[in-house]
Coordinates of C-alpha atoms and ligand atoms in Angstrom, one line a residue:
M1 CA 87.4 124.3 82.4
T2 CA 86.2 124.5 86.0
S3 CA 82.9 124.6 87.7
G4 CA 81.8 125.6 91.1
T5 CA 79.2 122.8 91.2
D6 CA 79.8 119.6 93.1
T7 CA 80.2 117.2 90.3
A8 CA 80.9 114.1 92.3
T9 CA 77.5 112.5 91.3
T10 CA 77.7 110.0 88.5
A11 CA 74.8 108.3 86.7
S12 CA 73.1 105.5 88.6
P13 CA 73.0 102.3 86.5
S14 CA 69.3 102.1 85.9
G15 CA 66.1 104.1 86.1
A16 CA 64.0 100.9 86.4
R17 CA 60.3 101.6 87.3
S18 CA 60.9 105.3 87.4
R19 CA 57.7 107.2 86.7
V20 CA 58.0 108.9 83.4
V21 CA 55.4 111.3 81.9
L22 CA 55.5 111.3 78.1
G23 CA 53.8 114.4 76.9
V24 CA 52.9 114.4 73.2
G25 CA 52.3 117.7 71.3
G26 CA 50.2 118.1 68.2
G27 CA 52.7 117.7 65.4
I28 CA 53.1 115.1 62.7
A29 CA 56.0 113.6 64.6
A30 CA 53.5 112.4 67.2
Y31 CA 53.6 109.0 65.5
K32 CA 57.3 108.7 66.4
A33 CA 56.4 109.1 70.1
C34 CA 54.7 105.7 69.9
E35 CA 58.2 104.2 69.5
V36 CA 59.5 106.4 72.3
L37 CA 56.7 105.0 74.5
R38 CA 57.3 101.4 73.5
R39 CA 61.0 101.7 74.3
L40 CA 60.5 103.4 77.6
A41 CA 57.9 100.8 78.6
E42 CA 60.0 97.9 77.5
S43 CA 63.0 99.1 79.5
G44 CA 60.8 98.9 82.6
H45 CA 59.6 102.4 83.1
D46 CA 56.2 103.3 84.4
V47 CA 54.9 105.6 81.6
T48 CA 51.9 107.9 81.7
V49 CA 51.1 109.4 78.4
V50 CA 49.6 112.9 78.3
P51 CA 48.8 114.0 74.8
T52 CA 47.4 117.3 73.9
S53 CA 44.0 117.3 72.1
A54 CA 45.9 118.2 68.9
A55 CA 48.2 115.2 69.3
L56 CA 45.0 113.0 69.4
E57 CA 44.2 114.3 65.9
F58 CA 47.4 112.5 64.7
V59 CA 47.4 109.4 67.0
G60 CA 44.3 108.3 68.9
A61 CA 44.0 107.6 72.6
P62 CA 43.6 103.8 72.1
T63 CA 47.2 103.6 70.7
W64 CA 48.7 105.4 73.7
S65 CA 46.5 103.5 76.1
A66 CA 47.4 100.1 74.6
L67 CA 51.1 100.8 74.6
S68 CA 51.3 102.3 78.1
G69 CA 48.7 100.0 79.7
K70 CA 47.0 103.0 81.3
P71 CA 44.0 105.3 80.6
V72 CA 44.9 108.4 78.6
S73 CA 43.4 111.8 78.7
S74 CA 44.3 115.3 77.5
S75 CA 41.8 117.0 79.7
V76 CA 41.8 118.1 83.3
W77 CA 38.1 117.2 83.5
D78 CA 38.5 113.4 83.4
A79 CA 38.9 111.4 86.6
V80 CA 38.7 114.7 88.5
H81 CA 38.5 112.9 91.9
E82 CA 42.1 111.8 91.4
V83 CA 43.2 115.4 90.8
P84 CA 45.2 114.4 87.8
H85 CA 46.2 118.0 86.8
V86 CA 48.4 118.1 90.0
R87 CA 49.1 114.5 90.8
I88 CA 50.7 113.4 87.5
G89 CA 53.3 116.2 87.6
Q90 CA 54.0 115.9 91.3
E91 CA 54.6 112.1 91.1
A92 CA 56.8 112.1 88.1
D93 CA 60.5 111.4 88.1
L94 CA 60.9 112.7 84.6
V95 CA 58.7 114.6 82.1
V96 CA 59.6 114.2 78.4
V97 CA 57.6 116.0 75.8
A98 CA 58.1 114.6 72.3
P99 CA 57.2 116.3 70.0
T100 CA 57.1 119.7 71.6
T101 CA 55.4 122.1 69.3
A102 CA 56.1 125.9 69.1
D103 CA 52.7 126.4 70.8
L104 CA 53.7 124.2 73.7
L105 CA 57.1 125.9 74.1
A106 CA 55.3 129.2 74.3
K107 CA 52.8 127.9 76.9
A108 CA 55.5 126.3 79.0
A109 CA 57.7 129.5 78.8
H110 CA 54.8 131.7 80.0
G111 CA 53.2 129.3 82.5
I112 CA 49.9 128.9 80.6
A113 CA 48.0 125.9 81.9
D114 CA 44.9 125.2 79.7
D115 CA 45.0 121.4 79.5
L116 CA 46.4 118.3 81.3
L117 CA 49.9 118.5 79.8
T118 CA 50.5 122.2 80.5
N119 CA 49.1 121.7 84.0
T120 CA 51.5 118.8 84.4
L121 CA 54.5 121.0 83.3
L122 CA 53.6 123.5 86.0
T123 CA 53.3 121.0 88.8
A124 CA 56.4 118.9 87.9
R125 CA 59.4 119.4 90.1
C126 CA 61.5 116.7 88.4
P127 CA 63.7 117.1 85.4
V128 CA 61.8 118.2 82.2
V129 CA 63.1 117.3 78.7
L130 CA 61.4 119.1 75.8
V131 CA 62.1 117.6 72.4
P132 CA 60.9 120.2 69.8
A133 CA 59.8 119.3 66.3
M134 CA 58.5 122.0 63.9
H135 CA 59.2 123.7 60.6
T136 CA 62.5 125.6 60.5
E137 CA 60.7 129.0 60.2
M138 CA 58.8 128.3 63.5
W139 CA 62.0 127.1 65.3
E140 CA 63.9 130.2 64.1
H141 CA 61.1 132.7 64.8
P142 CA 62.2 135.3 67.5
A143 CA 59.3 134.3 69.7
T144 CA 60.3 130.6 69.7
V145 CA 64.0 131.6 70.2
A146 CA 63.1 133.7 73.2
N147 CA 60.8 131.0 74.7
V148 CA 63.6 128.4 74.4
A149 CA 66.1 130.8 76.1
T150 CA 63.6 131.4 78.9
L151 CA 63.0 127.7 79.4
R152 CA 66.7 126.8 79.3
A153 CA 67.5 129.6 81.8
R154 CA 65.0 127.9 84.1
G155 CA 66.8 124.6 83.9
V156 CA 64.5 122.9 81.3
L157 CA 66.5 120.7 78.9
V158 CA 65.3 121.9 75.5
V159 CA 66.8 119.5 72.9
E160 CA 68.1 121.0 69.6
P161 CA 66.0 119.6 66.7
A162 CA 67.7 117.4 64.1
V163 CA 68.2 118.6 60.5
G164 CA 66.5 116.6 57.8
R165 CA 63.2 115.8 56.1
L166 CA 60.2 117.7 57.5
T167 CA 56.5 117.4 56.6
G168 CA 55.7 117.7 53.0
K169 CA 58.6 118.4 50.6
D170 CA 60.6 120.6 53.1
S171 CA 63.8 119.8 54.8
G172 CA 65.8 121.7 57.3
K173 CA 66.3 122.1 61.1
G174 CA 63.2 121.0 63.0
R175 CA 63.0 117.3 62.7
L176 CA 62.4 115.1 65.8
P177 CA 65.6 113.2 66.7
E178 CA 65.4 109.4 66.4
P179 CA 63.1 107.8 69.1
A180 CA 65.9 105.5 70.3
E181 CA 68.2 108.4 71.0
I182 CA 65.4 110.4 72.7
V183 CA 65.0 107.4 75.1
E184 CA 68.8 107.2 75.6
L185 CA 68.8 110.9 76.6
A186 CA 65.8 110.4 78.9
R187 CA 67.5 107.5 80.6
D188 CA 70.7 109.5 81.1
V189 CA 68.7 112.4 82.7
L190 CA 66.8 110.0 84.9
A191 CA 70.0 108.2 86.0
R192 CA 71.4 111.5 87.2
G193 CA 68.2 111.9 89.3
G194 CA 68.0 115.7 88.7
G195 CA 71.7 116.2 89.0
P196 CA 72.9 119.7 88.0
A197 CA 73.1 120.8 84.3
D198 CA 76.7 121.6 85.0
L199 CA 77.7 121.7 81.3
A200 CA 75.0 124.3 80.5
G201 CA 76.5 127.1 78.4
R202 CA 79.5 124.9 77.4
H203 CA 80.2 123.6 73.9
V204 CA 82.0 120.3 73.8
L205 CA 83.5 118.3 70.9
V206 CA 83.6 114.5 70.9
S207 CA 85.2 112.4 68.2
A208 CA 83.9 108.8 67.9
G209 CA 84.3 105.6 65.9
G210 CA 87.1 104.2 63.8
T211 CA 88.5 105.6 60.6
R212 CA 88.8 103.7 57.3
E213 CA 91.8 104.1 55.0
Y214 CA 91.0 103.2 51.5
L215 CA 93.2 101.0 49.3
D216 CA 90.9 101.3 46.3
P217 CA 87.2 102.2 45.9
V218 CA 85.9 99.1 47.7
R219 CA 88.6 98.1 50.2
Y220 CA 89.9 99.7 53.3
L221 CA 92.0 99.2 56.4
G222 CA 89.8 99.8 59.5
N223 CA 89.6 98.9 63.2
R224 CA 87.0 97.6 65.6
S225 CA 85.9 100.8 67.3
S226 CA 82.1 100.9 67.5
G227 CA 81.7 104.5 68.5
L228 CA 79.6 103.5 71.6
Q229 CA 81.9 105.2 74.1
G230 CA 81.9 108.4 72.0
W231 CA 78.1 108.3 71.8
A232 CA 77.8 107.8 75.5
L233 CA 80.0 110.8 76.0
A234 CA 77.8 112.9 73.7
R235 CA 74.6 111.8 75.4
A236 CA 76.0 112.4 78.8
A237 CA 77.1 115.9 77.9
L238 CA 73.7 116.6 76.3
A239 CA 72.0 115.4 79.5
R240 CA 74.2 117.8 81.5
G241 CA 73.1 120.7 79.3
A242 CA 76.0 121.1 76.9
R243 CA 76.0 122.0 73.3
V244 CA 77.6 119.0 71.6
T245 CA 79.4 118.5 68.3
V246 CA 80.3 114.9 67.3
V247 CA 82.8 114.0 64.6
A248 CA 81.8 110.5 63.8
A249 CA 83.9 108.1 61.8
N250 CA 81.8 105.2 60.4
V251 CA 79.5 104.9 63.4
A252 CA 76.4 102.9 62.6
L253 CA 74.2 104.7 65.2
P254 CA 71.5 107.4 64.8
D255 CA 72.7 110.9 65.8
P256 CA 72.5 111.5 69.6
A257 CA 69.4 113.6 70.2
G258 CA 70.4 117.3 70.1
A259 CA 74.0 116.8 68.8
D260 CA 75.5 118.3 65.7
V261 CA 77.0 115.3 64.0
V262 CA 79.7 115.5 61.2
R263 CA 80.1 112.1 59.6
V264 CA 83.6 111.3 58.2
E265 CA 85.4 108.2 56.9
T266 CA 89.1 108.7 56.9
T267 CA 91.7 110.1 59.4
A268 CA 92.3 113.1 57.1
Q269 CA 88.6 114.0 57.0
L270 CA 88.4 113.5 60.8
R271 CA 91.4 115.8 61.3
E272 CA 89.8 118.5 59.2
A273 CA 86.4 118.3 60.9
V274 CA 87.9 118.2 64.4
L275 CA 90.3 121.1 63.7
A276 CA 87.4 123.1 62.2
A277 CA 85.2 122.6 65.3
A278 CA 87.9 122.8 68.0
P279 CA 88.1 126.7 68.2
Q280 CA 84.5 126.8 69.4
A281 CA 84.8 124.0 72.0
D282 CA 85.4 124.4 75.7
A283 CA 86.5 120.7 75.8
V284 CA 87.6 118.2 73.1
V285 CA 87.4 114.5 73.9
M286 CA 89.1 112.3 71.3
A287 CA 87.3 109.0 71.8
A288 CA 87.8 108.0 68.1
A289 CA 90.3 105.5 67.0
P290 CA 91.9 107.1 63.9
A291 CA 94.0 104.7 61.9
D292 CA 97.7 105.4 62.6
F293 CA 98.6 104.4 59.0
R294 CA 97.1 104.8 55.6
P295 CA 98.1 103.3 52.2
A296 CA 100.6 105.6 50.5
E297 CA 98.5 105.5 47.3
V298 CA 94.8 104.9 46.8
A299 CA 94.0 103.1 43.6
T300 CA 91.3 104.8 41.6
A301 CA 90.0 101.5 40.2
K302 CA 89.5 98.2 42.1
I303 CA 92.8 96.3 42.5
K304 CA 92.6 93.1 40.4
K305 CA 94.2 89.7 41.3
A306 CA 97.4 89.0 39.4
D307 CA 97.3 86.1 36.9
D308 CA 100.5 84.6 38.4
G309 CA 99.0 84.4 41.9
S310 CA 101.2 87.1 43.4
A311 CA 99.8 89.4 46.1
P312 CA 100.2 93.2 45.8
T313 CA 102.4 95.0 48.3
V314 CA 100.8 97.8 50.3
H315 CA 103.0 100.6 51.3
L316 CA 101.8 102.5 54.4
V317 CA 102.5 106.0 55.5
Q318 CA 101.8 107.5 59.0
N319 CA 98.7 109.6 59.6
P320 CA 98.9 112.9 61.5
D321 CA 98.2 112.5 65.2
V322 CA 95.1 114.7 65.7
L323 CA 95.3 114.6 69.5
A324 CA 98.9 115.7 69.6
E325 CA 98.2 118.5 67.1
L326 CA 95.2 119.7 69.2
S327 CA 97.3 119.6 72.4
S328 CA 100.3 121.4 70.9
S329 CA 98.4 124.1 68.9
R330 CA 96.0 125.1 71.8
V331 CA 93.9 127.3 69.6
R332 CA 91.7 127.8 72.7
P333 CA 94.2 127.9 75.6
D334 CA 91.3 127.4 78.2
A335 CA 89.9 124.3 76.4
V336 CA 90.4 120.9 78.1
V337 CA 91.9 118.3 75.8
V338 CA 91.1 114.6 76.6
G339 CA 92.7 111.6 74.9
F340 CA 92.0 107.9 75.1
A341 CA 94.6 105.1 75.3
A342 CA 94.0 101.5 74.6
E343 CA 96.9 99.8 76.3
T344 CA 98.3 96.4 77.1
G345 CA 101.2 95.7 79.5
D346 CA 104.4 94.1 78.3
E347 CA 108.0 93.5 79.4
R348 CA 108.8 97.2 79.2
G349 CA 106.1 98.2 81.7
G350 CA 102.5 97.9 82.9
V351 CA 99.4 99.5 81.3
L352 CA 99.6 102.6 83.5
D353 CA 103.4 103.1 82.8
H354 CA 102.7 103.1 79.1
A355 CA 99.7 105.4 79.6
R356 CA 101.7 108.0 81.7
A357 CA 104.3 108.1 78.9
K358 CA 101.5 108.5 76.3
L359 CA 99.9 111.4 78.3
A360 CA 103.3 113.2 78.3
R361 CA 104.0 112.4 74.7
K362 CA 100.6 113.6 73.4
G363 CA 100.5 116.7 75.7
C364 CA 96.8 116.4 76.6
D365 CA 95.2 117.3 79.9
L366 CA 93.5 114.0 80.7
L367 CA 94.0 110.5 79.3
V368 CA 91.3 107.8 79.7
V369 CA 93.1 104.5 79.9
N370 CA 91.5 101.2 78.9
D371 CA 93.3 97.9 79.5
V372 CA 92.6 96.0 76.3
S373 CA 94.6 92.9 77.1
G374 CA 91.5 90.8 76.6
G375 CA 90.1 92.8 73.7
A376 CA 86.8 93.2 75.7
V377 CA 86.1 96.9 75.3
F378 CA 85.3 96.9 71.6
G379 CA 81.5 96.9 70.9
S380 CA 80.8 96.1 74.5
P381 CA 78.1 98.1 76.4
D382 CA 80.4 98.2 79.4
N383 CA 83.8 99.7 80.1
E384 CA 86.3 100.2 82.9
A385 CA 89.0 102.8 82.9
V386 CA 91.6 104.9 84.8
I387 CA 91.6 108.6 84.1
L388 CA 95.0 110.1 84.3
G389 CA 95.6 113.9 84.6
A390 CA 98.6 115.9 83.5
D391 CA 98.5 117.2 87.1
G392 CA 99.4 113.7 88.3
R393 CA 95.9 112.6 89.3
S394 CA 94.8 109.1 88.7
V395 CA 91.0 108.3 89.0
P396 CA 89.9 104.7 88.7
V397 CA 86.4 104.2 87.2
A398 CA 85.0 100.8 88.2
R399 CA 83.5 98.5 85.5
G400 CA 80.1 99.8 84.5
S401 CA 78.1 101.1 81.6
K402 CA 79.8 103.4 79.0
A403 CA 77.3 106.0 80.2
R404 CA 78.8 105.8 83.7
V405 CA 82.3 106.1 82.4
A406 CA 81.3 109.0 80.2
H407 CA 79.9 110.9 83.3
A408 CA 83.1 110.2 85.2
I409 CA 85.1 111.7 82.3
W410 CA 82.9 114.9 82.3
D411 CA 83.3 115.1 86.1
E412 CA 87.1 115.1 85.6
V413 CA 86.9 117.6 82.7
L414 CA 85.0 120.0 85.0
R415 CA 87.7 119.6 87.7
T416 CA 90.5 120.5 85.3
E417 CA 91.9 124.0 85.5
R418 CA 93.4 125.6 82.4
Ligands
CTP501 N1 94.7 109.7 68.0 C1 94.7 110.8 67.1 N2 95.2 110.7 65.9 C2 95.8 109.5 65.5 C3 95.8 108.4 66.3 C4 95.3 108.5 67.6 O1 94.2 111.8 67.5 N3 96.3 109.5 64.2 C5 94.1 109.8 69.3 C6 93.0 108.9 69.7 O2 91.8 109.5 69.4 C7 93.2 108.7 71.2 C8 94.7 108.8 71.4 O3 95.2 109.5 70.2 O4 92.6 109.7 71.9 C9 95.4 107.5 71.6 O5 95.6 106.8 70.5 P1 96.5 105.5 70.4 O6 96.4 104.9 69.1 O7 96.3 104.6 71.5 O8 97.9 106.1 70.5 P2 99.2 106.0 69.6 O9 99.8 107.3 69.6 O10 98.8 105.4 68.3 O11 100.1 105.0 70.5 P3 100.5 103.5 70.2 O12 101.8 103.6 69.7 O13 100.3 102.9 71.6 O14 99.5 103.0 69.2

């Protein structure tokens, strides 16, 4: 997978005091935007809320004003001397609209400016993230589909809605993603400071988390993988415009905003889900920690303690190596395959010696190497890595957030020819 774009830019560590406009459309999910606002404000951003008049039917201006610490209006006719219909958009570092209704998508696609939010969308020159929420029928209507395509072609990041409970008794695609994940995506876009959506039009597959291998219905063998690096990879790819599928093994985090998430438990389930999604993917990043071994037999009932105090013997068998299988089968010869290696040095060689050997053994294109001698990487918000390429390249990634490491990985994926 190669790109003509200069991909040297990686995320800056923080978007502190960045000016964010939070647009709020008139959908029931407007109440969730209060949580988006609170999280943005608490993480140090200067947030101006611009609700539509329909949004104010759901959540009143005092709520937005109290949470943002600023006056709130939906009209171009308030504080006219400050020319808010132009100024708010011009001064913004990021505009996020959550929820974006079908009506707002239509207005934005056609340049209609009949209130403060739609004027702001026309004057903003910063990145714009639209987070739609609506009934499935409205999302799938050809008019909405065309509007979304127009906006994406113009470089607007239109987030895929989540699948789940909608208003009333309905459920389906159209739900607002979790506020915490909307904020993570917004922070990622801000940190890139308007960097190119260089993964637009690409579909990437990321595996995350650690698998569980059951001994009986209540006990399992597991590992310490939190899924944080996999989530950071998914968010970073979404912020760069990719379509993202995540195969998540036991990750206790809400779905990244805009990703298709397949939840699995065991290595066998992870293998099945990854192999099913891989033919559609331009890149596969195996950030998960699948267990190398599983019990030869899974007891159907809970294993009881023996009266004589003896402990049961557990026989293990080896699990299939999903990364090696992906690398050797090459269902998509042009897809870039990336593995992770958690290594420690020993008397037979250093971390990078073992990693080079693993890269050759697994047959992948890139290997992200973590030195886990101190056990520090698990569950930590930070990471430090070396990215090795099958072409001989070795790219050190200095200690930083997992988001930063994720962007460095996507940079290398884009530089990889297949
Ligand atoms: N991996 C996999 N399937 C497995 C085990 C691991 O796809 N059954 C992938 C992981 O997602 C990771 C890479 O392989 O991308 C490296 O895993 P690791 O456990 O470090 O490699 P091993 O082959 O198990 O090597 P070691 O003998 O060092 O444990």
